[in-house]
mmCIF file of C-alpha atoms in Angstrom:
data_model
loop_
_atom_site.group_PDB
_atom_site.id
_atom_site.type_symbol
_atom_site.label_atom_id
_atom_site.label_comp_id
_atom_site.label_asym_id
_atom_site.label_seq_id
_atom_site.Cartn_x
_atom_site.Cartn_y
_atom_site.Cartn_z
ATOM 1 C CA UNK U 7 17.051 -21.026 10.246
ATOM 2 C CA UNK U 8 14.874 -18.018 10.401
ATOM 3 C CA UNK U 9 12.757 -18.719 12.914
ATOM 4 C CA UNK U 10 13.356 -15.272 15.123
ATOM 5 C CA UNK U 11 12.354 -12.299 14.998
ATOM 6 C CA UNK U 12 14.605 -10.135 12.791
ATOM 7 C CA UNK U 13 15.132 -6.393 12.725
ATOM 8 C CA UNK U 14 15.914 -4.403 9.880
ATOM 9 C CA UNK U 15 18.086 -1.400 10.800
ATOM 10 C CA UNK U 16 20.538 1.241 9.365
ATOM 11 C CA UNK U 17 24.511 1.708 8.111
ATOM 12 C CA UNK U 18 26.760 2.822 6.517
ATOM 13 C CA UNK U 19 26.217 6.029 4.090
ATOM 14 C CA UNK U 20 22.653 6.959 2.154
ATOM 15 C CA UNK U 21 24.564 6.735 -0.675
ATOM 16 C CA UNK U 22 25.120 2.920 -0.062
ATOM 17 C CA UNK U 23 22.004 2.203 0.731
ATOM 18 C CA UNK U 24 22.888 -0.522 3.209
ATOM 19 C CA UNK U 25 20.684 -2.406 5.459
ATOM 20 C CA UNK U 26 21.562 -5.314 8.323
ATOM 21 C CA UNK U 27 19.251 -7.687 9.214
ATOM 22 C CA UNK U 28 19.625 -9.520 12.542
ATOM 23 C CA UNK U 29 17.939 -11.925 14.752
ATOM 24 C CA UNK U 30 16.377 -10.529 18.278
ATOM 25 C CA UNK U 31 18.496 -13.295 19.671
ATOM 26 C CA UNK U 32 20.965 -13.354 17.135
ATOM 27 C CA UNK U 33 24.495 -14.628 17.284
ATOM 28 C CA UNK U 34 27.386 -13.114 15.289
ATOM 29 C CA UNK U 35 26.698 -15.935 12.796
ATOM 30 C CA UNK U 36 22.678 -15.506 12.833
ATOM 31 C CA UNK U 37 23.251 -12.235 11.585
ATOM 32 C CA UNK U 38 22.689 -11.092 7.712
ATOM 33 C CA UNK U 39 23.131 -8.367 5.689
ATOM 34 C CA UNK U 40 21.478 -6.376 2.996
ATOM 35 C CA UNK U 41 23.318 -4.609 0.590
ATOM 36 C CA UNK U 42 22.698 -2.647 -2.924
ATOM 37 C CA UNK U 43 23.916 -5.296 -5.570
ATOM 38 C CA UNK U 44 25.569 -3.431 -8.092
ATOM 39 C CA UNK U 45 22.954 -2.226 -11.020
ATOM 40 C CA UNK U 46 21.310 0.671 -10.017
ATOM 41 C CA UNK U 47 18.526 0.283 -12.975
ATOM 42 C CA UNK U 48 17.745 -2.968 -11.526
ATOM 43 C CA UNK U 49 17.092 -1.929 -7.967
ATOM 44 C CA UNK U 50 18.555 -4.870 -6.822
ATOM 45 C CA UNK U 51 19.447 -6.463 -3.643
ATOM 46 C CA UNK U 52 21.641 -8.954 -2.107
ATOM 47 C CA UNK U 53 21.166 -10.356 1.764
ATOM 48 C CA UNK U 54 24.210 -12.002 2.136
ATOM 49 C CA UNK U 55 24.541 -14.497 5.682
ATOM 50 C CA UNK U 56 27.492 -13.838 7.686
ATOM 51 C CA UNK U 57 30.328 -15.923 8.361
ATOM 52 C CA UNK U 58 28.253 -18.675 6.606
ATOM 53 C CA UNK U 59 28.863 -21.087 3.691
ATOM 54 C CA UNK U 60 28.151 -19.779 0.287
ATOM 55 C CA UNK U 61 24.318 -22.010 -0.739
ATOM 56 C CA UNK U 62 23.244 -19.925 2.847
ATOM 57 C CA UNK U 63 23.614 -16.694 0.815
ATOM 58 C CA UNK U 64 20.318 -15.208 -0.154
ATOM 59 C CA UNK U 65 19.091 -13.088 -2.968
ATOM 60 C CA UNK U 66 16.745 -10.030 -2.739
ATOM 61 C CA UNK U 67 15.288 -9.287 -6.312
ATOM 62 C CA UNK U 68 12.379 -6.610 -6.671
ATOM 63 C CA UNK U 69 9.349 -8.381 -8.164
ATOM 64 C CA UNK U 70 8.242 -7.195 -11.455
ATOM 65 C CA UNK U 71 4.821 -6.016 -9.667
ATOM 66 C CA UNK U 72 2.942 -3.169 -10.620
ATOM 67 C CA UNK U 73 2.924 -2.981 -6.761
ATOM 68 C CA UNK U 74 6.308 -0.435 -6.150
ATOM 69 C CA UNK U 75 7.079 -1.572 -2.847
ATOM 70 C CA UNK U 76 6.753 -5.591 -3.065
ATOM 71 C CA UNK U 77 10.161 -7.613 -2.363
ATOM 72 C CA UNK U 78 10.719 -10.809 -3.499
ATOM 73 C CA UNK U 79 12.894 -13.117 -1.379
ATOM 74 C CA UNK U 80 14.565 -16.204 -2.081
ATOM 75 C CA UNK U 81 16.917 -18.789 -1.350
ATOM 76 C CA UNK U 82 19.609 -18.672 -4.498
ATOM 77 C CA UNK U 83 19.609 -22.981 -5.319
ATOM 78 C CA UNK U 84 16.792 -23.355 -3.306
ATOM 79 C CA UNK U 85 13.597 -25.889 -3.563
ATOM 80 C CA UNK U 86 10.407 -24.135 -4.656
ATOM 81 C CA UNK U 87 8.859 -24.378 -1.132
ATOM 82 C CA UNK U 88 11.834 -22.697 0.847
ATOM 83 C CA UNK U 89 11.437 -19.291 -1.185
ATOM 84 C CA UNK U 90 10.228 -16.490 1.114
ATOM 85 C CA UNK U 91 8.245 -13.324 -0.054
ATOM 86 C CA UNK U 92 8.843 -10.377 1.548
ATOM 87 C CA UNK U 93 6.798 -7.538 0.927
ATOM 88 C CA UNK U 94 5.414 -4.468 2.117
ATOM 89 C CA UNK U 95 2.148 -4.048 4.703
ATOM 90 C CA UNK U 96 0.069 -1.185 5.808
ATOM 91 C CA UNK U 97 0.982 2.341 5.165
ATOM 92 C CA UNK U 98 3.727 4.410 4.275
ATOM 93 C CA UNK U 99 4.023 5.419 8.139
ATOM 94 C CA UNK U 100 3.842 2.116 9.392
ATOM 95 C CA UNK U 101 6.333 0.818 7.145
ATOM 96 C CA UNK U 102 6.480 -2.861 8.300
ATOM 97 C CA UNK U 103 7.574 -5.604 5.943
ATOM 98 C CA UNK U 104 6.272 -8.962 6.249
ATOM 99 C CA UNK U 105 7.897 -12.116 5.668
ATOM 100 C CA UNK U 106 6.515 -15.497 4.838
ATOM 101 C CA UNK U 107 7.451 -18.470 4.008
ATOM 102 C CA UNK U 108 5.365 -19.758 1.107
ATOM 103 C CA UNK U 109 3.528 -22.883 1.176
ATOM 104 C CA UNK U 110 3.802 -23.088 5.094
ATOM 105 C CA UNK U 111 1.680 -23.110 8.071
ATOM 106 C CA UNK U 112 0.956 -20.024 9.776
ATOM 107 C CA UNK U 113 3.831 -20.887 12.586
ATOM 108 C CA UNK U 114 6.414 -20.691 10.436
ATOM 109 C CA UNK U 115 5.365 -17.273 9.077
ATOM 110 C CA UNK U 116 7.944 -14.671 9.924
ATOM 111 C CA UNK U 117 8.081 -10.907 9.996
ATOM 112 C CA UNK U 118 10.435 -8.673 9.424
ATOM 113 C CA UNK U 119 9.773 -5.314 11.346
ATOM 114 C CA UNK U 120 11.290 -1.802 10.466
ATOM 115 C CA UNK U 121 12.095 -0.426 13.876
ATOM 116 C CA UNK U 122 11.851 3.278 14.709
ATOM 117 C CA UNK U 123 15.828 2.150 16.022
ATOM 118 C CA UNK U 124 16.847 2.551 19.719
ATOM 119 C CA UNK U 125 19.956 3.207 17.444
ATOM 120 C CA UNK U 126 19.350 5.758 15.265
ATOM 121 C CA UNK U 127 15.599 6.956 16.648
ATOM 122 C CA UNK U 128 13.053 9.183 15.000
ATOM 123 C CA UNK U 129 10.742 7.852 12.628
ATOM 124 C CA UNK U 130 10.864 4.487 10.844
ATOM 125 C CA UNK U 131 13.268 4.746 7.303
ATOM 126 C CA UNK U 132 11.351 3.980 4.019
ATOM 127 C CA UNK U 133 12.551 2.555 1.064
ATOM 128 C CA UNK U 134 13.012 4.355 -2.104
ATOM 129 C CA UNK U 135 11.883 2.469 -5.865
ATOM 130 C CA UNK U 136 15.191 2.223 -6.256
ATOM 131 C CA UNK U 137 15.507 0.352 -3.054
ATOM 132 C CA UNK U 138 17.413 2.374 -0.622
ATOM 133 C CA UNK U 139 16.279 4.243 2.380
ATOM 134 C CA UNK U 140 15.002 7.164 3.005
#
């Protein structure tokens, strides 16, 4: 389902704190989006699948970690083995998230790149602890 490359890039307001998440090749119903769920305290998530029946919805939950930046993702309903981690790589500057899916081979590993956008341009955005970007 996820097997292209996705891009993570910009919208709406800062105050929102909205993300989109599409597919390089992505169709209007391969596309996703991220949005602040409602608890601020919580620094919560949702990814939410387009057009698309309501067990394709996924949650985003920030991992209890003493690691700040680590993302947990995972398939609300899901079997143990279709959960995907998504957490944060290399520096600050680089800012890259990468995705994998647990318990998989390496070809199935996916990554989630934040672009320095064609849209927007400048640097690449960074996440705050609450989960918004910067």
């Amino acid at each position: 389902m996820l097997q292209a490359r996705l891009h993570f890039w910009r919208t709406g307001s800062k105050a929102e704190g909205r993300l989109k998440i599409r597919r390089a090749d992505s169709k209007a119903e391969g596309k996703l989006k991220i949005r602040r769920a409602d608890s601020k305290a919580e620094g919560k998530l949702k990814i939410r699948r387009v057009g698309s029946k309501t067990e394709d919805r996924l949650k985003v939950l920030r991992s209890g970690s003493k690691i700040e930046d680590m993302l947990k993702v995972r398939r609300t309903g899901s079997r143990t083995e279709d959960r995907l981690k998504v957490r944060r790589t290399g520096s600050r500057t680089e800012d890259r998230l990468k995705v994998r899916r647990t318990g998989s081979r390496t070809k199935d590993r996916l990554k989630v790149r934040r672009t320095c956008s064609r849209i927007g341009g400048g640097r690449a955005p960074r996440l705050t602890e609450d989960g918004l970007q910067v």
